[in-house]
Short mmCIF file of C-alpha atoms in Angstrom, two decimals:
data_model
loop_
_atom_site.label_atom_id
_atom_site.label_comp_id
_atom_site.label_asym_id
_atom_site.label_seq_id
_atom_site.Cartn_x
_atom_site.Cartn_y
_atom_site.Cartn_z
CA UNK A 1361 4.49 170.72 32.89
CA UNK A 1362 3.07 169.58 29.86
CA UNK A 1363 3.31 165.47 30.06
CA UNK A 1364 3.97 165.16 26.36
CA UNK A 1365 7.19 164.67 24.91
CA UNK A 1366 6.08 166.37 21.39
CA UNK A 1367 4.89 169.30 23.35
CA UNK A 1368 7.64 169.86 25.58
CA UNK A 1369 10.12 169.38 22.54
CA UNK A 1370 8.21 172.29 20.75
CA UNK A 1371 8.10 174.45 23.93
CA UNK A 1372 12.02 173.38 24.57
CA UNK A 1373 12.54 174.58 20.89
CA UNK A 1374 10.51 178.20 21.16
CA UNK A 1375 12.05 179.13 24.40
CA UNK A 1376 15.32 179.57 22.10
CA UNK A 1377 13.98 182.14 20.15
CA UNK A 1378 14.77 185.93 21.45
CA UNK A 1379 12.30 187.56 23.45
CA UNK A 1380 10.99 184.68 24.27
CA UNK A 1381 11.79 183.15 27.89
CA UNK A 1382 10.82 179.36 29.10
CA UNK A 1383 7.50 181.34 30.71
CA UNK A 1384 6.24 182.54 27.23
CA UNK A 1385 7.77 180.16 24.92
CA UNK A 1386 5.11 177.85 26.87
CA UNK A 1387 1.82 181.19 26.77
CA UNK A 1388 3.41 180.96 22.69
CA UNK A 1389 3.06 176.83 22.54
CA UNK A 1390 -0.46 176.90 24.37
CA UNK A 1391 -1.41 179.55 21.58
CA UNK A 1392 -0.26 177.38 18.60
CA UNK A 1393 -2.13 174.70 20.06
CA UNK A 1394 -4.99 176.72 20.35
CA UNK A 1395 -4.41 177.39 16.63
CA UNK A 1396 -3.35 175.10 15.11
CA UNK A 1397 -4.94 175.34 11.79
CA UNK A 1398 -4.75 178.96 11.39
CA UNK A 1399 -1.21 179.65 12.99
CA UNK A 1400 0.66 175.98 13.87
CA UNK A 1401 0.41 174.70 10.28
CA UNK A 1402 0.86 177.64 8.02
CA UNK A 1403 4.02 178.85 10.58
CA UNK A 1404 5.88 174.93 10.50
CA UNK A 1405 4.85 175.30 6.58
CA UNK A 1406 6.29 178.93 6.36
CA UNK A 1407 9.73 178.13 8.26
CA UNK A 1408 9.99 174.73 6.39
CA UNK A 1409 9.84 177.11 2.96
CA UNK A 1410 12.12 179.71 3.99
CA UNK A 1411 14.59 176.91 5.89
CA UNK A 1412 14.80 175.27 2.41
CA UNK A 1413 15.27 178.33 0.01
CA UNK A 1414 17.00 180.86 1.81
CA UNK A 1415 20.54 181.04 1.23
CA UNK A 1416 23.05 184.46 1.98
CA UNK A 1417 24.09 186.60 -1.28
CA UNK A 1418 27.00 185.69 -2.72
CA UNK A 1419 27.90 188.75 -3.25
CA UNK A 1420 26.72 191.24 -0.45
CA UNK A 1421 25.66 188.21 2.52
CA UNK A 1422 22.09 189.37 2.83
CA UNK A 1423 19.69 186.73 3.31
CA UNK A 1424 17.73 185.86 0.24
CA UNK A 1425 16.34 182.99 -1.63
CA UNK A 1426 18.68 182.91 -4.57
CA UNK A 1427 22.79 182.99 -4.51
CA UNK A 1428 21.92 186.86 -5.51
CA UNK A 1429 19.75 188.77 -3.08
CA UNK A 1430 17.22 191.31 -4.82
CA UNK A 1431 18.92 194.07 -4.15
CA UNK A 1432 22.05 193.13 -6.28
CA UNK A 1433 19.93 191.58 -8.81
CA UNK A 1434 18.02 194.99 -9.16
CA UNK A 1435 19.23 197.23 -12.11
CA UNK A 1436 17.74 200.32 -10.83
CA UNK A 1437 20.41 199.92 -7.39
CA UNK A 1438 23.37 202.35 -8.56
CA UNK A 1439 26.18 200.18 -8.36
CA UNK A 1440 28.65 202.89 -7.25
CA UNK A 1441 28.05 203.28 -4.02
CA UNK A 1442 28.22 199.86 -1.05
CA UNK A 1443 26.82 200.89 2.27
CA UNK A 1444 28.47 198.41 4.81
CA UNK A 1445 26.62 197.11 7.24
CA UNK A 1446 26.98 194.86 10.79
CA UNK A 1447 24.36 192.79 10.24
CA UNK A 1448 21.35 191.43 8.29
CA UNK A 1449 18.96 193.55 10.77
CA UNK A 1450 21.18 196.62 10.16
CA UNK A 1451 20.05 196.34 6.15
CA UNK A 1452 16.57 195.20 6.82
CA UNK A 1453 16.64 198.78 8.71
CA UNK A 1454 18.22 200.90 6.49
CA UNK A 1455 15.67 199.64 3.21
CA UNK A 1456 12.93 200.64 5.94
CA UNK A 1457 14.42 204.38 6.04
CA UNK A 1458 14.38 203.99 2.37
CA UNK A 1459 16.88 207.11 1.78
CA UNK A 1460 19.67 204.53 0.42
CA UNK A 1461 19.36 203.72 -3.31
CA UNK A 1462 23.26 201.83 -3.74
CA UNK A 1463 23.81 198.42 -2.95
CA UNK A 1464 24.68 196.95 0.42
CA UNK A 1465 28.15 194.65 1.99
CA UNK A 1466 27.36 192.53 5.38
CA UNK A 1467 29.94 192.04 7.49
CA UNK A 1468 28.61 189.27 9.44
CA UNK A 1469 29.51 190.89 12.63
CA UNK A 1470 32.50 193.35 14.12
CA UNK A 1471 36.19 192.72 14.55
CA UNK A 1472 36.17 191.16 18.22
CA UNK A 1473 39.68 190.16 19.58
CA UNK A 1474 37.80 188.52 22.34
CA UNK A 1475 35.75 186.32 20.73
CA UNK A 1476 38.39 185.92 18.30
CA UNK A 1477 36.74 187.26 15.22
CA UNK A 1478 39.16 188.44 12.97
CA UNK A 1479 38.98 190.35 8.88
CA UNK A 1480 38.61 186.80 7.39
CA UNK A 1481 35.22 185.84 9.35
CA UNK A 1482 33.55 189.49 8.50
CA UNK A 1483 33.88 189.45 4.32
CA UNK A 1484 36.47 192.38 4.76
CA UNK A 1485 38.21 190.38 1.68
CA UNK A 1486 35.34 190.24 0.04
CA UNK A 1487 34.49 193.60 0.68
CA UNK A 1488 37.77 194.99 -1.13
CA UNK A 1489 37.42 192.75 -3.71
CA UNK A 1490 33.89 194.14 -4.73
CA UNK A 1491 35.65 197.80 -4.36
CA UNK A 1492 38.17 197.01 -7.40
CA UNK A 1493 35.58 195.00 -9.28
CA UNK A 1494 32.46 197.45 -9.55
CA UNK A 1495 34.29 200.19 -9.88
CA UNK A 1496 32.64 201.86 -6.36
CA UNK A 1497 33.16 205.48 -5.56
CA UNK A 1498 31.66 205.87 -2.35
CA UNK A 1499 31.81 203.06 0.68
CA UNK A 1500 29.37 204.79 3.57
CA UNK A 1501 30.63 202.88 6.85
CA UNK A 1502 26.99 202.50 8.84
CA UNK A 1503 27.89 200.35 11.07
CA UNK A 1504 26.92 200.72 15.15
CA UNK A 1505 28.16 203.36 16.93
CA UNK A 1506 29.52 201.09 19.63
CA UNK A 1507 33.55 200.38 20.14
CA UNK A 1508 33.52 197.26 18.54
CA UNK A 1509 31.82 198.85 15.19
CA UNK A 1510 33.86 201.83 15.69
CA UNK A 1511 37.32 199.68 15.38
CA UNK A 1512 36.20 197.73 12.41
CA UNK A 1513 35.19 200.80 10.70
CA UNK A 1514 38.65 202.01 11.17
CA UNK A 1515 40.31 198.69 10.02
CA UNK A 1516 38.06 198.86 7.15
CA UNK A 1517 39.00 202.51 6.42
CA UNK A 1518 42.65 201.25 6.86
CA UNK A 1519 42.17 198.53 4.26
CA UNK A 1520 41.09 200.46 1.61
CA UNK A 1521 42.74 203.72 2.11
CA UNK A 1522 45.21 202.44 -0.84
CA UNK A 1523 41.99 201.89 -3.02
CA UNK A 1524 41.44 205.67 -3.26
CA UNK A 1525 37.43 204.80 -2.71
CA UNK A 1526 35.54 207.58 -1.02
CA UNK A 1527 34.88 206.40 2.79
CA UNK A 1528 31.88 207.94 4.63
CA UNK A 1529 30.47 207.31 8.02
CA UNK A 1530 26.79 207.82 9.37
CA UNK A 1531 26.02 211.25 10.72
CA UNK A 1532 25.92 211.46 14.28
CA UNK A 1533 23.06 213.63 16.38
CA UNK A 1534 20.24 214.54 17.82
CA UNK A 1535 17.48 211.92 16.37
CA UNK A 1536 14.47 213.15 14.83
CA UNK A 1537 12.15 213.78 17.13
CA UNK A 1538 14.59 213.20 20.32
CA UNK A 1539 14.31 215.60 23.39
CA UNK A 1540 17.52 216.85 24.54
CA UNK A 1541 16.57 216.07 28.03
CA UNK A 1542 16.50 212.58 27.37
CA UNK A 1543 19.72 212.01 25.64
CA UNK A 1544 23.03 210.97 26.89
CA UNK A 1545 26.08 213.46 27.22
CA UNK A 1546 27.91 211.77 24.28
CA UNK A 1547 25.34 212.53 21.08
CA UNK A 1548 25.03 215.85 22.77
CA UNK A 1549 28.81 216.61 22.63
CA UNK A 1550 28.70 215.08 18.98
CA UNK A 1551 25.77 216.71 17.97
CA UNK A 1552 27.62 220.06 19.06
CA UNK A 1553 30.70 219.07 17.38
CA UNK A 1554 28.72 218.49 13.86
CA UNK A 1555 26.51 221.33 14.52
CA UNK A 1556 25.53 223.33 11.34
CA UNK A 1557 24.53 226.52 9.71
CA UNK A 1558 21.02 227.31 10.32
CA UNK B 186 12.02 194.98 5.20
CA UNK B 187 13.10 191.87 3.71
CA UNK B 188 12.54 192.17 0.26
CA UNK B 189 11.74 188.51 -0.01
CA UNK B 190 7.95 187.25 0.18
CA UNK B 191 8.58 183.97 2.11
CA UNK B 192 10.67 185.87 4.89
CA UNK B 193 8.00 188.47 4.84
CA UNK B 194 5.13 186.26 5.58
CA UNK B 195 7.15 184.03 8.46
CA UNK B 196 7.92 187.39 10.40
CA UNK B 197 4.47 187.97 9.72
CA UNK B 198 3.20 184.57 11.34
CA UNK B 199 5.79 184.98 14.25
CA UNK B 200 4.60 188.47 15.03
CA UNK B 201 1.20 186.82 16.00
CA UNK B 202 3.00 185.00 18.56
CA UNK B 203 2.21 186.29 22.19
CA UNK B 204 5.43 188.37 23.56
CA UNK B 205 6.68 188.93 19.95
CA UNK B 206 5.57 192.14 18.47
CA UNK B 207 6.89 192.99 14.81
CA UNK B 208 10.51 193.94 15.97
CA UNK B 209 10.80 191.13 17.93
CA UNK B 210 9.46 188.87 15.39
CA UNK B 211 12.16 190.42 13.14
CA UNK B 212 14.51 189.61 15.55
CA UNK B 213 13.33 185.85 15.99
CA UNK B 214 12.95 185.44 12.16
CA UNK B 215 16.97 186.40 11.95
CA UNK B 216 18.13 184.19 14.58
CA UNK B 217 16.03 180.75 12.45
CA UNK B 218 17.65 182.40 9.36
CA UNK B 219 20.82 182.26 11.09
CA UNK B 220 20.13 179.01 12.43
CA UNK B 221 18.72 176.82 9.48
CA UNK B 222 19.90 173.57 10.34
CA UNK B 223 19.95 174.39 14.18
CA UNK B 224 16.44 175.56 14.83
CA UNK B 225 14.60 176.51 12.00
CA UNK B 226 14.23 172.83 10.86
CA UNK B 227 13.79 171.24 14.17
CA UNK B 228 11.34 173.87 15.27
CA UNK B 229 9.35 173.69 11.72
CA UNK B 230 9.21 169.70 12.47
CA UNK B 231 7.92 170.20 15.66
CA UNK B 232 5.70 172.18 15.19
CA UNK B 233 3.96 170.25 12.31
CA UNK B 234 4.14 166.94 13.97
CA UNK B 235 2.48 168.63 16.97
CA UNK B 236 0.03 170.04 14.95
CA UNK B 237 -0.89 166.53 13.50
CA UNK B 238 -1.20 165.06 16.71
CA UNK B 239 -2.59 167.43 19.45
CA UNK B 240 -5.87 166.64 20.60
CA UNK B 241 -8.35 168.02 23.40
CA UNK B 242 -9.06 164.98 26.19
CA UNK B 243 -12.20 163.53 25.51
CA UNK B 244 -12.58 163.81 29.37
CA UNK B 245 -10.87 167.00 30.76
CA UNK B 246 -10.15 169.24 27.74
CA UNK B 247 -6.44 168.82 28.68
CA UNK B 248 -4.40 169.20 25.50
CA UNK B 249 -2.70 166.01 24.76
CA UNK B 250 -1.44 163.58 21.66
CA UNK B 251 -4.28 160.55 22.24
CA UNK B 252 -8.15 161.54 23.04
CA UNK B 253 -7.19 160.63 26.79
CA UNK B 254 -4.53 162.76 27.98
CA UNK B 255 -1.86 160.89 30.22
CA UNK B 256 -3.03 162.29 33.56
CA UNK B 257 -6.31 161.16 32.84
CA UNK B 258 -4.79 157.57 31.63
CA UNK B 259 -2.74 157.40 34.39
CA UNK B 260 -4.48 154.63 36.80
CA UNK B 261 -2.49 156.68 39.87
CA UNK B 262 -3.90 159.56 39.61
CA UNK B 263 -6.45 159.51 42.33
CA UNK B 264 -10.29 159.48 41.13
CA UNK B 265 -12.30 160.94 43.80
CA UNK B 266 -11.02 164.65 43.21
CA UNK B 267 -11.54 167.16 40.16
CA UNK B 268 -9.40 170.35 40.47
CA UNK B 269 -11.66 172.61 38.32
CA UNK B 270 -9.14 175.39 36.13
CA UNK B 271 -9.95 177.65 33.17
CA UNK B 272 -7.16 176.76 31.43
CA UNK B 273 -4.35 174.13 30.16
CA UNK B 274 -1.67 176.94 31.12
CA UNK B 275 -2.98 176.70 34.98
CA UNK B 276 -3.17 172.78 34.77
CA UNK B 277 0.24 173.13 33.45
CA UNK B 278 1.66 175.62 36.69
CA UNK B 279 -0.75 173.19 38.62
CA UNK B 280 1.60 170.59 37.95
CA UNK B 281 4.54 172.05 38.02
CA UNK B 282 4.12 172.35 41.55
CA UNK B 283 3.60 168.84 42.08
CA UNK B 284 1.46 169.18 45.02
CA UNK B 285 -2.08 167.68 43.67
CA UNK B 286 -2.60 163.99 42.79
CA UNK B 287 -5.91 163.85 41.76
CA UNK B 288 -7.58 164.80 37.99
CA UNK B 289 -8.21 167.92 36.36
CA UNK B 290 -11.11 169.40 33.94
CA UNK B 291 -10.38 172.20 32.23
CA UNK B 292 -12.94 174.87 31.78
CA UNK B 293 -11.59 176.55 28.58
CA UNK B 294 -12.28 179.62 29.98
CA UNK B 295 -14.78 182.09 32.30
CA UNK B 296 -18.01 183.18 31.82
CA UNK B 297 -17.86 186.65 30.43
CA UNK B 298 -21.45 188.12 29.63
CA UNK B 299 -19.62 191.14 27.61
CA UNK B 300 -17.87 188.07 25.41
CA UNK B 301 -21.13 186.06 25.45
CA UNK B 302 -19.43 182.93 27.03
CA UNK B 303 -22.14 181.12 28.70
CA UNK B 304 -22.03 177.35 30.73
CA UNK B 305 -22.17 175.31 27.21
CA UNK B 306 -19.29 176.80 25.94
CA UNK B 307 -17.08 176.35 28.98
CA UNK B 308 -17.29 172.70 29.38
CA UNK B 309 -19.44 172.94 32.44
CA UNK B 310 -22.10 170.63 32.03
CA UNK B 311 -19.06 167.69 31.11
CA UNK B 312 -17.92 168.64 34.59
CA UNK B 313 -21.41 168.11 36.09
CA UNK B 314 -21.40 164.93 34.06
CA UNK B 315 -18.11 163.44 35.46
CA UNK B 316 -19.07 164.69 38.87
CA UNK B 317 -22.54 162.24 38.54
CA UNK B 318 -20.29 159.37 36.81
CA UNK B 319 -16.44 159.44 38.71
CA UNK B 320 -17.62 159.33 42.02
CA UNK B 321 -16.15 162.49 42.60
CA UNK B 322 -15.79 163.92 46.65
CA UNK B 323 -14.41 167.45 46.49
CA UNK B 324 -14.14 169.81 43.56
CA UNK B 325 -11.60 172.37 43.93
CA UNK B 326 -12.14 174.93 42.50
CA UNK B 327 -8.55 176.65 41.17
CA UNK B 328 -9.96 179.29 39.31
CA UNK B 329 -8.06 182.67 38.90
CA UNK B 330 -8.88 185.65 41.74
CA UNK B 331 -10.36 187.48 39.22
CA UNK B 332 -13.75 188.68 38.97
CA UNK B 333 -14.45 186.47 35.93
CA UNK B 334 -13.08 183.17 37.60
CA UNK B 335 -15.10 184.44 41.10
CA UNK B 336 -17.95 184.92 39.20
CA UNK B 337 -17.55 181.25 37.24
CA UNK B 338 -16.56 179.67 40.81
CA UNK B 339 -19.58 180.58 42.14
CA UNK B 340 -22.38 179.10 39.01
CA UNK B 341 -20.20 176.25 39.15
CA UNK B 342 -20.69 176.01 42.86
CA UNK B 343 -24.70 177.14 42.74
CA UNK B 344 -24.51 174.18 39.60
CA UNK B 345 -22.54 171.41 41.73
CA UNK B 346 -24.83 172.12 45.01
CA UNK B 347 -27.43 169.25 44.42
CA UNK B 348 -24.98 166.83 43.96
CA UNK B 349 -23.36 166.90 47.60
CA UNK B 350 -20.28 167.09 46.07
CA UNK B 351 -17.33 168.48 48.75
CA UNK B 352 -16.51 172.34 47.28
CA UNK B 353 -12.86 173.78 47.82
CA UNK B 354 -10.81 176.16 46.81
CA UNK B 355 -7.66 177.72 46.52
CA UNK B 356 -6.38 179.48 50.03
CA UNK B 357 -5.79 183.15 49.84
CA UNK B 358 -2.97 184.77 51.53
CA UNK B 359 0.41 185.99 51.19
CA UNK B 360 2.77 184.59 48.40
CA UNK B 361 5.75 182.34 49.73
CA UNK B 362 8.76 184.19 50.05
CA UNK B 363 6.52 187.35 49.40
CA UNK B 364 7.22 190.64 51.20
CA UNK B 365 4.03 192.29 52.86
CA UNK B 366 5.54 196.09 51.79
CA UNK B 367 5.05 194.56 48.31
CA UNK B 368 1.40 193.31 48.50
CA UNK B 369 -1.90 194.56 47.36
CA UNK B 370 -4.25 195.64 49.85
CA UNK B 371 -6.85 193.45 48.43
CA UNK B 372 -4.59 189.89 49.50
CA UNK B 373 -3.28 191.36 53.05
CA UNK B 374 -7.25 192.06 54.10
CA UNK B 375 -7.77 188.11 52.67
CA UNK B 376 -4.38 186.87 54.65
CA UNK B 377 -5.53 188.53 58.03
CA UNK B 378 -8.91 187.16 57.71
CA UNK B 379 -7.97 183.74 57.48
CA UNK B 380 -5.41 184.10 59.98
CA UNK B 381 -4.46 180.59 61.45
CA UNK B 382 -3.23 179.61 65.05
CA UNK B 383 0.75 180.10 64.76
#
């Protein structure tokens, strides 16, 4: 092993980062060290930056570097329609796709009765809330088409059936591009069950 | 994507970690998001104090926090041998297995005539030097079994010959605990050759 404490600290430290195991957190620590003026400084500078400024929206809980994210701040977002999603990735993925021109909501996670994670640690409230204050239309439910996304969909669904907002879900199907070979027996079935005029 | 510069160019730097590729560094960059306080921070410090106080050994090109690294400082480590290995990662699994007591020089690499690495940029003619000034008995010579660290095993070896200097190096055979239906041809033909008296 590396004999210095400092080393082994950092190498400690990157083997809790996903994808990386205690085998290539130490290939990663042997390549900062390698680097360390072009890639050890500017990445501990980088992470101290974000580490200080980022902060979640107060609004939607995406992760930005004011108390309002960018995409509420933006005037050109329409503010009718809130596309609710799991998680932080989930939105990062969606503004890839770029189809989505509303304004996001980030649950933080699902409803899990196992690990005890009920409506108040998700910002359902504050979800329903923002339905009766922007005056939204449409809520498109995108979260994961797991069980545990499934059932908070439905609570949320539950929750603001009395709010007379429009509720949508994600389309289910065959992917762009997918081969039906390769896909299980489930999207088939649901990709049947949607299927369309051609 | 994050619409956010400073998050942008972290996932950026952490994609240019080995065994992170841009999803993964997504990934990673959520989790230290997620983790301010927890990891970001502490991994941010690290890495900049390690930064400020990494240093190649003056004598083996171990990587280290003083310009002698502790193995070489360390008056127990015996004198007489140099295990020869082309990089810190190898001293590192070198000592992890805890089975050599002597010193270590680290080549910084192979020869490669396609990458133009030639003797002065490997450290070899420090190693000739230390050979001359340590009293030095046997060089062992842990390179890897590739052709590269054959080919730099043997100018080392052709290099070391005037100086009477002992050469060893690493025994081929089968892996401990390894399964012969799961080995190459190339280390079953080295095993049965040096077959030893059961």
């Amino acid at each position: 092993m590396a004999d210095e404490t400092g080393i082994e600290a950092l190498i400690d430290l990157m083997a809790r980062l996903p994808g990386l195991g205690p085998r290539s957190a130490r290939r990663a620590a042997l390549l900062l060290l390698k680097k360390r003026g072009q890639l050890m400084v500017p990445l501990a500078q980088a992470m101290a930056e974000v580490a200080l400024t980022a902060r979640d929206c107060q609004t939607c809980g995406n992760i930005g570097t004011a108390d309002t994210c960018t995409i509420c701040a933006d005037p050109r977002r329409a503010t009718g329609e809130i596309c609710v999603v799991e998680d932080v990735a989930d939105l990062w993925a969606m503004e890839r796709a770029g189809a989505f021109r509303g304004r996001y909501h980030v649950l933080g996670g699902t409803l899990s009765a196992l690990d005890a994670v009920g409506p108040d640690e998700l910002r359902i409230p504050r979800l329903v809330a923002r339905v009766a204050e922007e005056g939204v239309r449409e809520v498109i439910l995108a979260l994961n088409a797991t069980v545990d996304g499934q059932t908070t969909a439905h609570y949320i669904a539950d929750v603001l059936a009395a709010s007379g907002v429009q509720l949508t879900s994600l389309a289910q199907g065959v992917p762009v591009g997918g081969e039906l070979d390769y896909l299980d027996d489930g999207t088939i079935g649901a990709a049947l069950k949607a299927r369309r005029q051609f």
